[in-house]
CSV table of C-alpha atoms (C1' of nucleotides) in Angstrom, one decimal:
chain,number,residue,atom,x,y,z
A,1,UNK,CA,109.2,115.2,139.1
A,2,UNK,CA,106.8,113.8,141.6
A,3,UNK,CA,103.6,114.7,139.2
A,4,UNK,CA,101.8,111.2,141.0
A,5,UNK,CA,99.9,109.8,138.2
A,6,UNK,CA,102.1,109.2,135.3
A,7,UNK,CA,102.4,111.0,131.8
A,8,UNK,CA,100.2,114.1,131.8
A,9,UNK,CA,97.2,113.7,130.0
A,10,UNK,CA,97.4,117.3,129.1
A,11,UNK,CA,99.6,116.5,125.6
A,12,UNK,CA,96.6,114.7,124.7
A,13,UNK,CA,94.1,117.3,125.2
A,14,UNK,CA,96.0,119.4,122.9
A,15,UNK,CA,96.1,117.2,120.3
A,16,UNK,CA,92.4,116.5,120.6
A,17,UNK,CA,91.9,120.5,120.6
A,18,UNK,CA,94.1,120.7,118.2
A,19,UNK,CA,92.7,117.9,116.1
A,20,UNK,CA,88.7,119.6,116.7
A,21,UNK,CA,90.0,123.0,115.4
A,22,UNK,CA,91.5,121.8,111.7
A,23,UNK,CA,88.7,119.0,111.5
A,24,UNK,CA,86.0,121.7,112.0
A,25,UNK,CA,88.1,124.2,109.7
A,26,UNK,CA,87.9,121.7,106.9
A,27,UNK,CA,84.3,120.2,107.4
A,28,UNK,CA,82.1,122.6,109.6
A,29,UNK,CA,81.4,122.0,113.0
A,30,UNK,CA,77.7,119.7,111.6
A,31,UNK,CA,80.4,117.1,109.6
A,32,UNK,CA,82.6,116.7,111.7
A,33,UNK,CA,82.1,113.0,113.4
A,34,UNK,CA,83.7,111.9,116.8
A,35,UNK,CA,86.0,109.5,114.1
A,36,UNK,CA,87.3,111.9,112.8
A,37,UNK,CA,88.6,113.6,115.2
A,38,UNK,CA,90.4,110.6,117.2
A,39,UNK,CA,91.7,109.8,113.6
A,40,UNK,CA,93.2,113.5,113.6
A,41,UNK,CA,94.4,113.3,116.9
A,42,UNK,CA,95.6,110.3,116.2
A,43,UNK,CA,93.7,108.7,119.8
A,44,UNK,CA,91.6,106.1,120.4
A,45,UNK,CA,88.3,107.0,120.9
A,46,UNK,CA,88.2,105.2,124.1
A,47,UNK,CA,90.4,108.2,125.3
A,48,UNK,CA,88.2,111.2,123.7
A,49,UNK,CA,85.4,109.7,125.5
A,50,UNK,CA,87.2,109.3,128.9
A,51,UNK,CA,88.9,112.5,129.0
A,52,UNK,CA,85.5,114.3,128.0
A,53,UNK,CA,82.7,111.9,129.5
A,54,UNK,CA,79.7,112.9,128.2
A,55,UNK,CA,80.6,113.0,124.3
A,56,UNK,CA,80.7,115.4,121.7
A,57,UNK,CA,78.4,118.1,123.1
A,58,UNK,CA,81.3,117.7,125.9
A,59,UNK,CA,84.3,118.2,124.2
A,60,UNK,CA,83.1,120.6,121.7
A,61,UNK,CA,81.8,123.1,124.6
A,62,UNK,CA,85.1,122.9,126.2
A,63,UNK,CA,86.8,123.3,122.8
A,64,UNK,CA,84.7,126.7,122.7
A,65,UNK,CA,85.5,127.6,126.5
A,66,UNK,CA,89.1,127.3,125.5
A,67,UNK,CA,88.8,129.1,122.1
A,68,UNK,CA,86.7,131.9,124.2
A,69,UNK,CA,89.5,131.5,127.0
A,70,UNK,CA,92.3,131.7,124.6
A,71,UNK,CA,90.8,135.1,122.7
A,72,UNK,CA,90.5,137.0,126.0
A,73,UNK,CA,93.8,136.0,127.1
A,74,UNK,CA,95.3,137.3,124.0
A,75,UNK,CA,93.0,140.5,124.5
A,76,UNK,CA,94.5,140.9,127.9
A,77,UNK,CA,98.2,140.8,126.9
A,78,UNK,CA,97.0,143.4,124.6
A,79,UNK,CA,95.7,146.6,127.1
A,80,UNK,CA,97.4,145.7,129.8
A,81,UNK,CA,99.2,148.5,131.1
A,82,UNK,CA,96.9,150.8,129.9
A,83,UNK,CA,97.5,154.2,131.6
A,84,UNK,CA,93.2,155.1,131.9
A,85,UNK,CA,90.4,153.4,132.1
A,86,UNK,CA,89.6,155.3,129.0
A,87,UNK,CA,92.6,153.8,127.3
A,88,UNK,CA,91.7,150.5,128.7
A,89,UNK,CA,88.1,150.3,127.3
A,90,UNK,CA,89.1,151.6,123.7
A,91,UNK,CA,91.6,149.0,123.5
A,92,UNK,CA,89.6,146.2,124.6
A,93,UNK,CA,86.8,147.1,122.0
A,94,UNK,CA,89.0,147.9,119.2
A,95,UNK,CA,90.7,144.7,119.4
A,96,UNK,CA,87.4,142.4,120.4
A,97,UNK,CA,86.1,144.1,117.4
A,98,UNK,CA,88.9,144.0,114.7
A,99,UNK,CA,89.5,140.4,115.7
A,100,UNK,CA,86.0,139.5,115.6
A,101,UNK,CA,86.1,141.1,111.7
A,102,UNK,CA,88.9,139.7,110.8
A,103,UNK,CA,88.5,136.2,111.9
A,104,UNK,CA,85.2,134.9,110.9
A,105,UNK,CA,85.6,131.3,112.2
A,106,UNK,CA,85.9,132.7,115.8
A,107,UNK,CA,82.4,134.0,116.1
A,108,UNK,CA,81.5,130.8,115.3
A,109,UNK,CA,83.5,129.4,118.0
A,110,UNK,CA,82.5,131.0,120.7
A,111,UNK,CA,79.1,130.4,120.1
A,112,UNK,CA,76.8,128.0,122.1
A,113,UNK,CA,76.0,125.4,119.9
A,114,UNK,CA,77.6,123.4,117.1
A,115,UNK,CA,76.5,125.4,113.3
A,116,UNK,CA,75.2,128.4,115.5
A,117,UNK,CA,76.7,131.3,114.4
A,118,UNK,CA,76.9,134.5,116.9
A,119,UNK,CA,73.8,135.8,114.9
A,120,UNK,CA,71.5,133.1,116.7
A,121,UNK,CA,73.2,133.4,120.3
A,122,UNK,CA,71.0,132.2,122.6
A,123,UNK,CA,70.8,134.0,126.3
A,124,UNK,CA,73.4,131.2,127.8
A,125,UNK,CA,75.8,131.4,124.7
A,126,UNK,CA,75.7,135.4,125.4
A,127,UNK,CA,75.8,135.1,129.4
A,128,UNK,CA,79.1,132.6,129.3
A,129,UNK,CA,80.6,135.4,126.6
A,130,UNK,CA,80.1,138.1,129.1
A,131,UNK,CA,80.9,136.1,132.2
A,132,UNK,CA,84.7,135.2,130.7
A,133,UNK,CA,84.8,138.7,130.0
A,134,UNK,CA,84.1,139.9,133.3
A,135,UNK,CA,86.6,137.4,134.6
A,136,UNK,CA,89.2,138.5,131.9
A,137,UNK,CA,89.4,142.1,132.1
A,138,UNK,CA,87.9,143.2,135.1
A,139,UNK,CA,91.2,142.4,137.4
A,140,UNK,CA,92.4,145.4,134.7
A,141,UNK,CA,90.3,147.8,135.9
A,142,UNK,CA,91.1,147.5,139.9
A,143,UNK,CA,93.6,151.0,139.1
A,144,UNK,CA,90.5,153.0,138.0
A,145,UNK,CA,87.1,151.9,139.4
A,146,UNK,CA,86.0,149.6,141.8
A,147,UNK,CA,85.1,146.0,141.2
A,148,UNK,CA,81.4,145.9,141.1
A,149,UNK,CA,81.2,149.0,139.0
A,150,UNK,CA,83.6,147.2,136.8
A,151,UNK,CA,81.9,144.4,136.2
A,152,UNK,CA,79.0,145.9,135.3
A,153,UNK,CA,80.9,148.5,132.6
A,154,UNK,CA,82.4,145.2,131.3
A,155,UNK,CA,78.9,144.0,130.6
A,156,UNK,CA,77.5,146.7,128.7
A,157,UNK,CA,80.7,146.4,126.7
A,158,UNK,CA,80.8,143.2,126.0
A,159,UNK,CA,76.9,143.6,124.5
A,160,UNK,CA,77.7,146.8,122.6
A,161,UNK,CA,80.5,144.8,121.1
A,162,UNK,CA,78.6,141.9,120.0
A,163,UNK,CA,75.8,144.0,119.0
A,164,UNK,CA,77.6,146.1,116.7
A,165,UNK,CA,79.5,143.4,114.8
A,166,UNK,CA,75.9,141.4,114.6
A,167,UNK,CA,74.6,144.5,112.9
A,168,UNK,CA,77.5,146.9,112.1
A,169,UNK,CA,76.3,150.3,111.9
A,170,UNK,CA,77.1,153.0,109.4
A,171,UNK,CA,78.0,155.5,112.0
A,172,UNK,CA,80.1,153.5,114.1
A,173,UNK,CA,83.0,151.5,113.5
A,174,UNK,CA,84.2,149.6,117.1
A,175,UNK,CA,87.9,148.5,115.0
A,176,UNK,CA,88.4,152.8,114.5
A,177,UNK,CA,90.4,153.7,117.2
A,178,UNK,CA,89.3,157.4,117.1
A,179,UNK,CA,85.3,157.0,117.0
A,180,UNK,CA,85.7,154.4,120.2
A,181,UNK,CA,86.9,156.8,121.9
A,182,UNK,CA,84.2,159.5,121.1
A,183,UNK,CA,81.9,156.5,122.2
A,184,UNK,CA,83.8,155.5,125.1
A,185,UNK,CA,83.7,159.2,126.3
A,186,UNK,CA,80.4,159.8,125.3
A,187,UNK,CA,78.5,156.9,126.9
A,188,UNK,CA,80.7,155.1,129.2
A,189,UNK,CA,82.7,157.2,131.5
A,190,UNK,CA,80.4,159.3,132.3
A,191,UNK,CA,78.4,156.6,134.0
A,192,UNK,CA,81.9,155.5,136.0
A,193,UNK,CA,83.3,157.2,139.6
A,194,UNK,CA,86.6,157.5,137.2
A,195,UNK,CA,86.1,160.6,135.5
A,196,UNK,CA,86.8,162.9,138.6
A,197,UNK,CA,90.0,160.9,138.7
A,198,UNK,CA,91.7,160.9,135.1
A,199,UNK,CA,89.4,164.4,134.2
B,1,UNK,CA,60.2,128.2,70.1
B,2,UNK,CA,59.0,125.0,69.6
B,3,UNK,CA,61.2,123.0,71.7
B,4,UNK,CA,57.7,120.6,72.6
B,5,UNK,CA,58.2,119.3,75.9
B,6,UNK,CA,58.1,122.7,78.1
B,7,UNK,CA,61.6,124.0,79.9
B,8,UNK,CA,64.8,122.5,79.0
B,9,UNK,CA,65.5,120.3,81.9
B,10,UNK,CA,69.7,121.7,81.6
B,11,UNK,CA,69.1,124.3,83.2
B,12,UNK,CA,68.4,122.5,86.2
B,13,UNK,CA,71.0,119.8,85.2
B,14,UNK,CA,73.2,122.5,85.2
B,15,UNK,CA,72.2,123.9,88.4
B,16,UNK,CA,72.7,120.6,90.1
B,17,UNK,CA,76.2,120.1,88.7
B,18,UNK,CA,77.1,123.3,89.9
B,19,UNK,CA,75.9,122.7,93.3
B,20,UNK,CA,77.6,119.4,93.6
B,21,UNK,CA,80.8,121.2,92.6
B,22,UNK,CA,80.2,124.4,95.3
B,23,UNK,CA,79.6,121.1,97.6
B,24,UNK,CA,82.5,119.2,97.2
B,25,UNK,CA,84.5,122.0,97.2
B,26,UNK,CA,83.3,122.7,100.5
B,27,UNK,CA,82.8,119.6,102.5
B,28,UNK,CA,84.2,117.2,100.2
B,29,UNK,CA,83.3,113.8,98.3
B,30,UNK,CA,82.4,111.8,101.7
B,31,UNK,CA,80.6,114.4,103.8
B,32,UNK,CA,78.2,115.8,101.1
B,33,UNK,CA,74.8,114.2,101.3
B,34,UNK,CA,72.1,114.6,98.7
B,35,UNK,CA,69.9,117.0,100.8
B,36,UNK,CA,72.9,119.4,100.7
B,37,UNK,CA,73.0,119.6,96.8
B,38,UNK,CA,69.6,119.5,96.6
B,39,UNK,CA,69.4,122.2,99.0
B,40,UNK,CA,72.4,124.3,97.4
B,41,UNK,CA,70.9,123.7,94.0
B,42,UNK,CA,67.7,125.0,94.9
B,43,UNK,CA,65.9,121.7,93.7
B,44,UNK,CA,63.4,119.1,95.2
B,45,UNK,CA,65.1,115.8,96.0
B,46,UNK,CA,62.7,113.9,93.7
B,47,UNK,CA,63.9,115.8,91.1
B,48,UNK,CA,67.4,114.9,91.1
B,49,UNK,CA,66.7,111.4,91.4
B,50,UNK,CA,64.4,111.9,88.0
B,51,UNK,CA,67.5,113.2,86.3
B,52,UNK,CA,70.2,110.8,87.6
B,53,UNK,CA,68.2,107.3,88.0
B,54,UNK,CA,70.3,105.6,90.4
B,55,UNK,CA,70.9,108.4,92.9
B,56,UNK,CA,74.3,109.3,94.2
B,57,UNK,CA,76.2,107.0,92.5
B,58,UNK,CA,74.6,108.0,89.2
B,59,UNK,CA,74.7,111.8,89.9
B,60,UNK,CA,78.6,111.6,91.1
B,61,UNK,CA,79.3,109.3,88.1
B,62,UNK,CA,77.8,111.9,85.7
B,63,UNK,CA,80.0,115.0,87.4
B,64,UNK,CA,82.9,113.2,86.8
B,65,UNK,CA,82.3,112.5,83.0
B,66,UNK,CA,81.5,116.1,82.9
B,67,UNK,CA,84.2,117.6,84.4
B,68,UNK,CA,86.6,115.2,82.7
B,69,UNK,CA,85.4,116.3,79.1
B,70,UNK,CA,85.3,119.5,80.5
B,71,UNK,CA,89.1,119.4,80.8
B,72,UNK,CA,89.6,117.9,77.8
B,73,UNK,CA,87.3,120.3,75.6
B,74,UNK,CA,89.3,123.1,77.3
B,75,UNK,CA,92.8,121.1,76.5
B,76,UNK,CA,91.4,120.4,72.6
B,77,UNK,CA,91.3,124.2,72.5
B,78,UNK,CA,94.3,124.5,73.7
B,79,UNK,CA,96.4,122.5,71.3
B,80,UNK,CA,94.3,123.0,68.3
B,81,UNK,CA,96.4,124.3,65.7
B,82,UNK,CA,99.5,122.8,66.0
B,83,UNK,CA,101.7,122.2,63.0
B,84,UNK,CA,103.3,118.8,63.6
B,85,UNK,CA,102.6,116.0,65.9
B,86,UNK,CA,105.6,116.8,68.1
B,87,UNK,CA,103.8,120.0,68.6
B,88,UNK,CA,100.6,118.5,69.5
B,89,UNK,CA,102.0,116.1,71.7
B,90,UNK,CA,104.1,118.3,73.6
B,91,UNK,CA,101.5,121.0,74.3
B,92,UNK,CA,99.0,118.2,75.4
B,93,UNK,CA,101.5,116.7,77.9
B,94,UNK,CA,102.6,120.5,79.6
B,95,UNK,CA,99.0,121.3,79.7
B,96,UNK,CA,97.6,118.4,81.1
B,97,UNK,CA,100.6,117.8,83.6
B,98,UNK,CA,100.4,121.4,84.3
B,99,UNK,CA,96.5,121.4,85.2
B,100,UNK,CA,96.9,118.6,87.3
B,101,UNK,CA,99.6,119.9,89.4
B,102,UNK,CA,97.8,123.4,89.5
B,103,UNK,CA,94.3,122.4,90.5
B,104,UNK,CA,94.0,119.5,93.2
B,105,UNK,CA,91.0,119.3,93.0
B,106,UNK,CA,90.8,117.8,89.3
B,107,UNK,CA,92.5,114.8,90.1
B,108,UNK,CA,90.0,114.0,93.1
B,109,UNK,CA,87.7,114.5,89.9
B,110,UNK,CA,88.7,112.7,87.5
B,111,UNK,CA,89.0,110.0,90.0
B,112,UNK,CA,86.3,106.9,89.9
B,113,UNK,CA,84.9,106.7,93.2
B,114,UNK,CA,84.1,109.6,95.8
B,115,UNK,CA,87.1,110.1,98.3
B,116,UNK,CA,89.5,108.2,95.8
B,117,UNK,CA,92.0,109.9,94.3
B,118,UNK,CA,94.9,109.4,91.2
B,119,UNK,CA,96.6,107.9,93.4
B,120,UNK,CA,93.9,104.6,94.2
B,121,UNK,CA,93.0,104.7,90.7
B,122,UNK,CA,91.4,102.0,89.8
B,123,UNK,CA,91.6,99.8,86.5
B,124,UNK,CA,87.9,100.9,85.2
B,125,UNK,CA,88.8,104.6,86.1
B,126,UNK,CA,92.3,104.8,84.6
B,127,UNK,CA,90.5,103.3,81.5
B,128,UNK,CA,88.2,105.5,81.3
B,129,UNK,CA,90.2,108.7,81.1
B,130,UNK,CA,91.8,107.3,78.6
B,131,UNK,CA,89.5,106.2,76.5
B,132,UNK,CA,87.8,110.2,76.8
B,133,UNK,CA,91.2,111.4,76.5
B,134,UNK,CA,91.5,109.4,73.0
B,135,UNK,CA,88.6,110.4,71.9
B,136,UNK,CA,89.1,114.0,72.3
B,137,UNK,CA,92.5,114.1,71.0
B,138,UNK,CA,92.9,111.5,68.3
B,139,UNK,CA,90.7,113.9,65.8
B,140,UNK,CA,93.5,116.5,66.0
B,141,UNK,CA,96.5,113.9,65.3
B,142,UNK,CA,94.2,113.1,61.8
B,143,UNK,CA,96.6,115.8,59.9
B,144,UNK,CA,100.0,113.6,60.4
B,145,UNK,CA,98.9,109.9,61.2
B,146,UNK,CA,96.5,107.5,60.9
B,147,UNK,CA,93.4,106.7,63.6
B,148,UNK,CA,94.9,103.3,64.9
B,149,UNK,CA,98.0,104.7,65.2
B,150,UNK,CA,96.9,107.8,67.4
B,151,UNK,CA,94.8,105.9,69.5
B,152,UNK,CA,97.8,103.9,70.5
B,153,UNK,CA,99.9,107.0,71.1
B,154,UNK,CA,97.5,108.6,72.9
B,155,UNK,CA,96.7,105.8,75.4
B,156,UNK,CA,100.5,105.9,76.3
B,157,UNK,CA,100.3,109.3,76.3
B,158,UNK,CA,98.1,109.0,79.2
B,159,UNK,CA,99.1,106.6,80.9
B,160,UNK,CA,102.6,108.8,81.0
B,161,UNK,CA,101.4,111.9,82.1
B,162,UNK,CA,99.2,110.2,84.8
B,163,UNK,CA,101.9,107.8,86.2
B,164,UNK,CA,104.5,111.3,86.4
B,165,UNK,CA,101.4,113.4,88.1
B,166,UNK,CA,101.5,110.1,90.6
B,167,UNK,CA,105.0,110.0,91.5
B,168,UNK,CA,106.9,112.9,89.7
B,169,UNK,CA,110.3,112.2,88.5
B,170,UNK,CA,113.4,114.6,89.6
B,171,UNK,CA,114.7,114.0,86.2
B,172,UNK,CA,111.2,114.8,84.2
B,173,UNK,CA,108.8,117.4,84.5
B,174,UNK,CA,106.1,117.4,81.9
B,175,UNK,CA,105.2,120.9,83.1
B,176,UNK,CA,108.3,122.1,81.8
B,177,UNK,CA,108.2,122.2,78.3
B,178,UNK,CA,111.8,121.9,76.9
B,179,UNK,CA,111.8,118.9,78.6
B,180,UNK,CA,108.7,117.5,77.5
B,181,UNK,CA,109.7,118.1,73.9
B,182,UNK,CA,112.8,116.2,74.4
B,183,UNK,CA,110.9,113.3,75.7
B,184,UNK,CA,108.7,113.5,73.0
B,185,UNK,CA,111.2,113.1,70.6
B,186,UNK,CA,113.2,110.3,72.7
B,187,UNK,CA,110.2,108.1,73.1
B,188,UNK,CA,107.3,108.9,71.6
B,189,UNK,CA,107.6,110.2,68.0
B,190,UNK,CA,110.1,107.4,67.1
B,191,UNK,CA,107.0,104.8,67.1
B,192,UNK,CA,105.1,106.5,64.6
B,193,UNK,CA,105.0,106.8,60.9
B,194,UNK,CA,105.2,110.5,61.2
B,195,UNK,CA,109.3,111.1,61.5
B,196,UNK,CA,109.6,110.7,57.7
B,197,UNK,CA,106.9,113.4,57.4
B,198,UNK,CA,108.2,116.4,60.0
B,199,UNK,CA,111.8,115.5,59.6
C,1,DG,C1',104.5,92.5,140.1
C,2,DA,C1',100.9,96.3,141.0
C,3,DC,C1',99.3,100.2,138.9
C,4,DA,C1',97.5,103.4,135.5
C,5,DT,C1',96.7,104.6,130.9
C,6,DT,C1',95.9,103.8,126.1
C,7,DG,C1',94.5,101.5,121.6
C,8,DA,C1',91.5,98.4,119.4
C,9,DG,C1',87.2,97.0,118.6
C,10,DA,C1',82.6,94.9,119.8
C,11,DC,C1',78.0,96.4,120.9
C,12,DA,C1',73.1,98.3,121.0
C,13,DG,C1',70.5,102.5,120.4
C,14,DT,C1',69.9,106.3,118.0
C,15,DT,C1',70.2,109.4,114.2
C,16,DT,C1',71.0,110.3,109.6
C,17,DC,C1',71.0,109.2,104.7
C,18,DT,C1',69.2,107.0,100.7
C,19,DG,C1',66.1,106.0,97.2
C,20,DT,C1',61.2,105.4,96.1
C,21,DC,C1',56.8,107.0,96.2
C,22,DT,C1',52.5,109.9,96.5
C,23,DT,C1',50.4,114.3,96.6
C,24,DA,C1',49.5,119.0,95.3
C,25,DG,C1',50.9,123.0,92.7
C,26,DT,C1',52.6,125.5,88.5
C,27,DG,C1',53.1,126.7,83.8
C,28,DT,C1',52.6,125.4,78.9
C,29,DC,C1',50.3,123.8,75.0
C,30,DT,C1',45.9,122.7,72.3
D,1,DA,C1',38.9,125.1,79.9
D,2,DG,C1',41.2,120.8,79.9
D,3,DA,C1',45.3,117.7,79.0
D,4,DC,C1',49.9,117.5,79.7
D,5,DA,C1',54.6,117.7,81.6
D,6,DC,C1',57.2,119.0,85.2
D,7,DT,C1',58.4,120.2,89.9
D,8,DA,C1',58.4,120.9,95.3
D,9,DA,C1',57.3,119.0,99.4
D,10,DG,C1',57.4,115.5,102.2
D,11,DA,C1',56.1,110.6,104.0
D,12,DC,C1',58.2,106.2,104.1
D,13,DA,C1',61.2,101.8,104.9
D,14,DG,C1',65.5,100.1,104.6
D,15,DA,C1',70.4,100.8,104.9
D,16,DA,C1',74.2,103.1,106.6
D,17,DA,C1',76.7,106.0,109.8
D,18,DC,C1',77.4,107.9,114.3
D,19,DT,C1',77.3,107.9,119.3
D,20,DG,C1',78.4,106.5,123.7
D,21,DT,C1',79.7,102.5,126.6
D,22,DC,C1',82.0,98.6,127.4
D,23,DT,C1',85.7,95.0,127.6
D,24,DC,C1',90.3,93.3,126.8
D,25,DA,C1',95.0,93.3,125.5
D,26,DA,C1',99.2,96.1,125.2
D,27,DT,C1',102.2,99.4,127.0
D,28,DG,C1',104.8,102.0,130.2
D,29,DT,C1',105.7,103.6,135.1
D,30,DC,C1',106.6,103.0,139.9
DNA sequence: GACATTGAGACAGTTTCTGTCTTAGTGTCT
DNA sequence: AGACACTAAGACAGAAACTGTCTCAATGTC
């Protein structure tokens, strides 16, 4: 009960999350105005701009840090247990991929800038996306492989992943379970110290 | 072939409308600017302004006439035919009502200014719709009473179907046609000089 | 009462939007 | 070819909106 200073200010941070995600949902991330959100989050803007000092480019990247935060948490729940590094990679690229197709407005926020689309990622927006990544789903991967091989097989994921849904191919389909894991086998294993182990 | 002064500026009127529509739809009345429909339209910014003297105002002003003779062209159709005035009267209310409850976005339309809707209608606006709607519909009431006599009806008409699209009734619903017809009868058909001739 | 936090709104500086204008380019008629 | 009508592109000033910071009063907590 002793939580120091007062009411939490993290009810309010929702609501301004909250209130970024429907405002940019109905306007675009370009018309969307630091009004209208404090109007939707029903806050003064007094508070937006104390809670996030440095303005809109402030909030809105940790709005995208969240969102990016929120996917890979989801993505976690989602292979954990995963009996094989193997299984483990399919899953995390089928999923990453399938949600990626399905859900067009999160491309869009996990890129860099406000309006940018993945399509024009710049080489920070790209290196954040595969740094949460690392963080996300490497701990995963401490059954199988070592860390610093892990992190680095996480990497070439992540870019195959975003590659591929920038310009899907005809010949491979990351959300079909079955063709991942001709690729996973095919290009990633081998270059892992895990395929004495679950060979 | 001789249409003298070069291409038919419609097609670019046209053009323009249609990108104001795709444009509201999208960011609505306040956030669209006249760089995005110029730039959805595919047209220079000096040319709007040559066809709608006045700018925005003008241009918004002349959507909204549009679509609301639109809506009644497509409601003239819709009732032509009809044997009696009750008929007549009925179908125009269910329509109308129905249209209105179906498509939000035709109220926000029909509206005056950009971001008002039914519900601030102002004097001018609410006018306005009647005075299209009277125009539109009196010629079809010609076949059971006279001119003044329609124009009257038809004003009330409006005003009814307008003020029950504002705050519906649980008693009335002038989508449902039973209803309507029995309304019709109650209050509106007694006035005129046209019982003698249906009954 | 001391303290911390929020809402409301004033404020200047910047950016954006508006509406008008000029220029150059295009296609059509004679 | 030359006259004509129309348009795209963009410069421009003035108006409007937005941003980010600030102060102050109101509220709620210890």
């Amino acid at each position: 009960m002793t939580f120091a200073t007062s009411t939490p200010p993290r009810d309010i941070e929702a609501a301004i999350f909250s209130a970024v995600d429907s405002c940019v949902a109905q306007w675009g991330w370009d018309k969307v105005t630091m009004d209208d959100i404090c109007g939707t989050a029903g806050v003064s803007r007094a508070t937006v701009y104390r809670l996030f000092p440095g303005g809109r480019d402030v909030l809105f990247e940790a709005v995208r840090l969240s969102k990016l935060e929120d996917f890979f948490t989801a993505m976690r729940a989602h292979v954990e247990g995963s009996e094989s590094l193997e299984e483990l990679l399919v899953r995390c690229i089928v999923i990453a991929s399938s949600e990626l197709q399905h859900d067009e407005h999160l491309a869009m926020m996990l890129a860099t800038a406000p309006g940018e689309t993945l399509g024009d990622l710049t080489v920070s927006g790209l290196d954040r996306i595969v740094r949460v990544a690392t963080a996300f789903i490497t701990p995963l991967t401490d059954d199988f492989i070592p860390a610093t091989e892990a992190a680095h097989i996480v990497d070439v994921m992540c870019r195959l992943v975003i590659s591929y849904y920038l310009s899907p191919s005809p010949t491979l389909d990351f959300a079909n379970e079955d063709a991942t894991r001709s690729f996973v086998r095919t290009f990633l294993l081998p270059s892992t110290s895990s395929v004495v182990v679950t060979q």
